[in-house]
Tab-separated table of C-alpha atoms in Angstrom:
chain	number	residue	atom	x	y	z
U	1	UNK	CA	229.017	286.832	52.810
U	2	UNK	CA	229.730	283.805	50.614
U	3	UNK	CA	232.726	281.742	51.731
U	4	UNK	CA	234.827	280.220	48.913
U	5	UNK	CA	232.288	281.046	46.193
U	6	UNK	CA	232.186	279.382	42.833
U	7	UNK	CA	233.874	281.859	40.488
U	8	UNK	CA	231.189	281.649	37.795
U	9	UNK	CA	228.425	282.095	40.333
U	10	UNK	CA	230.251	284.952	42.036
U	11	UNK	CA	230.724	286.774	38.719
U	12	UNK	CA	227.056	286.317	37.857
U	13	UNK	CA	225.912	287.678	41.230
U	14	UNK	CA	228.246	290.630	40.818
U	15	UNK	CA	227.071	291.417	37.275
U	16	UNK	CA	223.413	291.279	38.337
U	17	UNK	CA	223.998	293.339	41.501
U	18	UNK	CA	222.588	290.508	43.606
U	19	UNK	CA	223.293	290.833	47.306
U	20	UNK	CA	222.390	288.247	49.933
U	21	UNK	CA	220.849	289.516	53.138
U	22	UNK	CA	220.401	287.185	56.101
U	23	UNK	CA	218.288	287.543	59.208
U	24	UNK	CA	220.010	287.187	62.600
U	25	UNK	CA	220.310	283.643	63.995
U	26	UNK	CA	217.383	282.440	66.117
U	27	UNK	CA	215.260	285.431	65.079
U	28	UNK	CA	212.240	284.063	63.191
U	29	UNK	CA	210.344	287.284	63.904
U	30	UNK	CA	212.530	288.953	61.248
U	31	UNK	CA	210.978	286.699	58.603
U	32	UNK	CA	207.433	287.949	58.961
U	33	UNK	CA	205.883	286.855	55.654
U	34	UNK	CA	207.316	283.361	55.415
U	35	UNK	CA	206.985	282.688	59.128
U	36	UNK	CA	203.311	283.622	58.855
U	37	UNK	CA	202.966	281.082	56.057
U	38	UNK	CA	204.652	278.377	58.117
U	39	UNK	CA	202.437	279.168	61.111
U	40	UNK	CA	199.331	278.949	58.935
U	41	UNK	CA	200.357	275.567	57.554
U	42	UNK	CA	201.110	274.189	61.017
U	43	UNK	CA	197.658	275.285	62.128
U	44	UNK	CA	195.898	273.582	59.218
U	45	UNK	CA	198.072	270.457	59.438
U	46	UNK	CA	197.049	269.985	63.064
U	47	UNK	CA	193.439	270.826	62.271
U	48	UNK	CA	193.165	268.345	59.390
U	49	UNK	CA	195.338	265.449	60.540
U	50	UNK	CA	194.468	265.814	64.216
U	51	UNK	CA	194.869	262.529	66.068
U	52	UNK	CA	195.119	260.363	62.963
U	53	UNK	CA	197.549	257.460	63.340
U	54	UNK	CA	200.098	257.790	60.555
U	55	UNK	CA	203.251	255.880	59.785
U	56	UNK	CA	206.457	257.850	59.314
U	57	UNK	CA	206.209	257.355	55.541
U	58	UNK	CA	202.616	258.617	55.465
U	59	UNK	CA	203.468	261.671	57.546
U	60	UNK	CA	206.475	262.474	55.341
U	61	UNK	CA	204.273	262.170	52.253
U	62	UNK	CA	201.937	264.837	53.654
U	63	UNK	CA	204.884	267.079	54.567
U	64	UNK	CA	206.289	266.773	51.038
U	65	UNK	CA	202.909	267.752	49.603
U	66	UNK	CA	202.879	270.764	51.913
U	67	UNK	CA	206.394	271.666	50.784
U	68	UNK	CA	205.345	271.645	47.134
U	69	UNK	CA	202.329	273.834	47.883
U	70	UNK	CA	204.436	276.388	49.762
U	71	UNK	CA	206.973	276.480	46.939
U	72	UNK	CA	204.249	276.958	44.320
U	73	UNK	CA	202.790	280.137	45.796
U	74	UNK	CA	203.050	283.144	43.461
U	75	UNK	CA	203.963	286.277	45.449
U	76	UNK	CA	204.682	288.531	42.460
U	77	UNK	CA	204.455	288.700	38.637
U	78	UNK	CA	207.459	287.932	36.454
U	79	UNK	CA	206.607	290.775	34.080
U	80	UNK	CA	204.391	293.821	33.709
U	81	UNK	CA	203.659	292.974	30.062
U	82	UNK	CA	199.918	292.547	29.500
U	83	UNK	CA	200.291	289.293	27.563
U	84	UNK	CA	202.589	287.711	30.166
U	85	UNK	CA	200.713	285.661	32.769
U	86	UNK	CA	203.722	284.072	34.489
U	87	UNK	CA	204.407	284.546	38.178
U	88	UNK	CA	207.558	284.209	40.235
U	89	UNK	CA	207.455	281.460	42.850
U	90	UNK	CA	209.954	279.810	45.217
U	91	UNK	CA	209.958	276.928	42.739
U	92	UNK	CA	211.820	279.135	40.263
U	93	UNK	CA	214.728	279.425	42.695
U	94	UNK	CA	214.760	275.673	43.311
U	95	UNK	CA	214.152	274.321	39.805
U	96	UNK	CA	214.257	277.346	37.531
U	97	UNK	CA	210.589	276.891	36.623
U	98	UNK	CA	207.125	276.661	38.215
U	99	UNK	CA	206.319	273.488	40.120
U	100	UNK	CA	203.995	270.970	38.511
U	101	UNK	CA	201.908	268.210	40.025
U	102	UNK	CA	199.786	265.281	38.890
U	103	UNK	CA	196.124	266.189	39.249
U	104	UNK	CA	194.477	263.749	41.641
U	105	UNK	CA	190.705	263.105	41.764
U	106	UNK	CA	188.850	265.278	44.273
U	107	UNK	CA	188.443	263.161	47.417
U	108	UNK	CA	187.167	265.811	49.821
U	109	UNK	CA	183.603	264.514	49.893
U	110	UNK	CA	184.468	260.821	50.169
U	111	UNK	CA	184.399	259.102	53.566
U	112	UNK	CA	187.813	257.988	54.817
U	113	UNK	CA	186.653	254.419	55.448
U	114	UNK	CA	186.213	254.046	51.691
U	115	UNK	CA	189.738	255.196	50.881
U	116	UNK	CA	193.026	253.352	50.627
U	117	UNK	CA	196.003	254.596	52.645
U	118	UNK	CA	197.389	256.607	49.741
U	119	UNK	CA	194.023	258.173	48.991
U	120	UNK	CA	193.659	259.148	52.651
U	121	UNK	CA	196.991	260.959	52.410
U	122	UNK	CA	195.791	262.622	49.218
U	123	UNK	CA	192.588	263.716	50.929
U	124	UNK	CA	194.524	265.209	53.856
U	125	UNK	CA	196.736	267.082	51.397
U	126	UNK	CA	193.732	268.398	49.474
U	127	UNK	CA	192.084	269.609	52.677
U	128	UNK	CA	195.238	271.421	53.785
U	129	UNK	CA	195.713	272.934	50.311
U	130	UNK	CA	192.193	274.331	50.237
U	131	UNK	CA	192.389	275.823	53.742
U	132	UNK	CA	195.875	277.283	53.322
U	133	UNK	CA	195.167	278.685	49.857
U	134	UNK	CA	192.195	280.592	51.268
U	135	UNK	CA	194.429	282.080	53.977
U	136	UNK	CA	197.120	282.989	51.462
U	137	UNK	CA	194.740	284.742	49.078
U	138	UNK	CA	193.176	286.665	51.948
U	139	UNK	CA	196.631	287.756	53.107
U	140	UNK	CA	197.394	289.066	49.612
U	141	UNK	CA	194.264	291.188	49.713
U	142	UNK	CA	195.108	292.554	53.146
U	143	UNK	CA	198.649	293.468	52.125
U	144	UNK	CA	197.561	295.093	48.899
U	145	UNK	CA	195.136	297.382	50.784
U	146	UNK	CA	193.051	297.901	47.698
U	147	UNK	CA	189.684	296.417	48.570
U	148	UNK	CA	186.975	298.636	47.091
U	149	UNK	CA	189.538	301.260	46.165
U	150	UNK	CA	189.740	301.980	42.455
U	151	UNK	CA	193.081	303.778	42.835
U	152	UNK	CA	194.980	300.578	43.587
U	153	UNK	CA	193.387	298.310	40.976
U	154	UNK	CA	194.976	299.085	37.657
U	155	UNK	CA	194.263	297.917	34.147
U	156	UNK	CA	196.735	295.216	33.225
U	157	UNK	CA	197.461	294.182	36.811
U	158	UNK	CA	198.140	290.466	37.228
U	159	UNK	CA	195.727	288.864	39.679
U	160	UNK	CA	195.019	285.519	41.268
U	161	UNK	CA	191.394	284.489	40.886
U	162	UNK	CA	189.714	282.701	43.766
U	163	UNK	CA	188.578	279.292	42.529
U	164	UNK	CA	187.961	276.464	44.985
U	165	UNK	CA	188.093	273.877	42.206
U	166	UNK	CA	191.759	274.437	41.339
U	167	UNK	CA	193.891	271.377	42.226
U	168	UNK	CA	197.013	271.530	44.380
U	169	UNK	CA	199.834	273.869	43.237
U	170	UNK	CA	197.596	275.208	40.457
U	171	UNK	CA	196.765	278.923	40.508
U	172	UNK	CA	194.310	280.687	38.208
U	173	UNK	CA	195.878	283.931	37.011
U	174	UNK	CA	194.652	286.684	34.731
U	175	UNK	CA	195.109	290.317	33.751
U	176	UNK	CA	192.552	292.980	34.611
U	177	UNK	CA	191.172	294.040	31.237
U	178	UNK	CA	188.340	296.302	32.411
U	179	UNK	CA	187.401	298.108	35.608
U	180	UNK	CA	183.683	298.550	36.202
U	181	UNK	CA	182.630	301.385	38.513
U	182	UNK	CA	179.157	301.203	40.052
U	183	UNK	CA	176.674	304.070	40.246
U	184	UNK	CA	177.871	304.928	43.750
U	185	UNK	CA	181.427	305.399	42.399
U	186	UNK	CA	182.689	302.218	44.059
U	187	UNK	CA	184.800	299.561	42.412
U	188	UNK	CA	182.883	296.317	42.714
U	189	UNK	CA	183.439	294.351	39.491
U	190	UNK	CA	186.355	293.746	37.127
U	191	UNK	CA	186.808	291.824	33.900
U	192	UNK	CA	189.814	289.505	33.920
U	193	UNK	CA	191.509	288.157	30.799
U	194	UNK	CA	192.860	284.606	31.104
U	195	UNK	CA	195.787	283.046	29.270
U	196	UNK	CA	193.284	281.057	27.193
U	197	UNK	CA	191.785	284.292	25.853
U	198	UNK	CA	188.602	283.877	27.867
U	199	UNK	CA	187.353	286.849	29.904
U	200	UNK	CA	185.790	286.383	33.332
U	201	UNK	CA	183.666	288.941	35.166
U	202	UNK	CA	184.433	288.789	38.870
U	203	UNK	CA	183.527	290.548	42.085
U	204	UNK	CA	186.538	292.555	43.250
U	205	UNK	CA	186.581	290.432	46.401
U	206	UNK	CA	187.316	287.354	44.306
U	207	UNK	CA	190.545	288.622	42.752
U	208	UNK	CA	193.864	289.247	44.476
U	209	UNK	CA	196.315	291.678	42.921
U	210	UNK	CA	199.890	290.415	42.900
U	211	UNK	CA	202.119	293.246	44.158
U	212	UNK	CA	204.969	294.481	41.996
U	213	UNK	CA	207.391	297.362	42.390
U	214	UNK	CA	206.757	300.102	39.838
């Protein structure tokens, strides 16, 4: 229930049949998907930062980077149209558009004693991004329940493509343009059309279908 709502906002919510549903207080177990994401990030934050001595400003900088990564994740497509590659993310609800970020040089293979304070923070953020992104993509595959099943991989489906070289808050998306069935009648390879017009051939394990309600 919205108390003292803005009239314009209230009319818009009513016209779009938007209804807010809240979980009970002090019941994080009701928020399974997002609580799982928070738990995963806490795990990787502790794993990467460990016992590093950080100032409050440095720690907050890492947390803000984590916040932007969480809000960039694409849980579902914006459209089923084949030529539409946009995804819906939490950033759309905050800013009305996808989040963007300045691409920093890859620092993962550089020793910390050669880095300035800011670059150390950047390296921590890059490490957390890479670890968490892997977890997130794997969770998408588990929820979709389509691995090696041709019935759940459809032509035109929007997918995230696993690519370790993508910088923070950047996701490589594409549409399945061809399904390739092997001689043993198993789905093992798909062709994926990118926004640039380029087509990639990928193992089915390296693409994650974004779920959408039919």
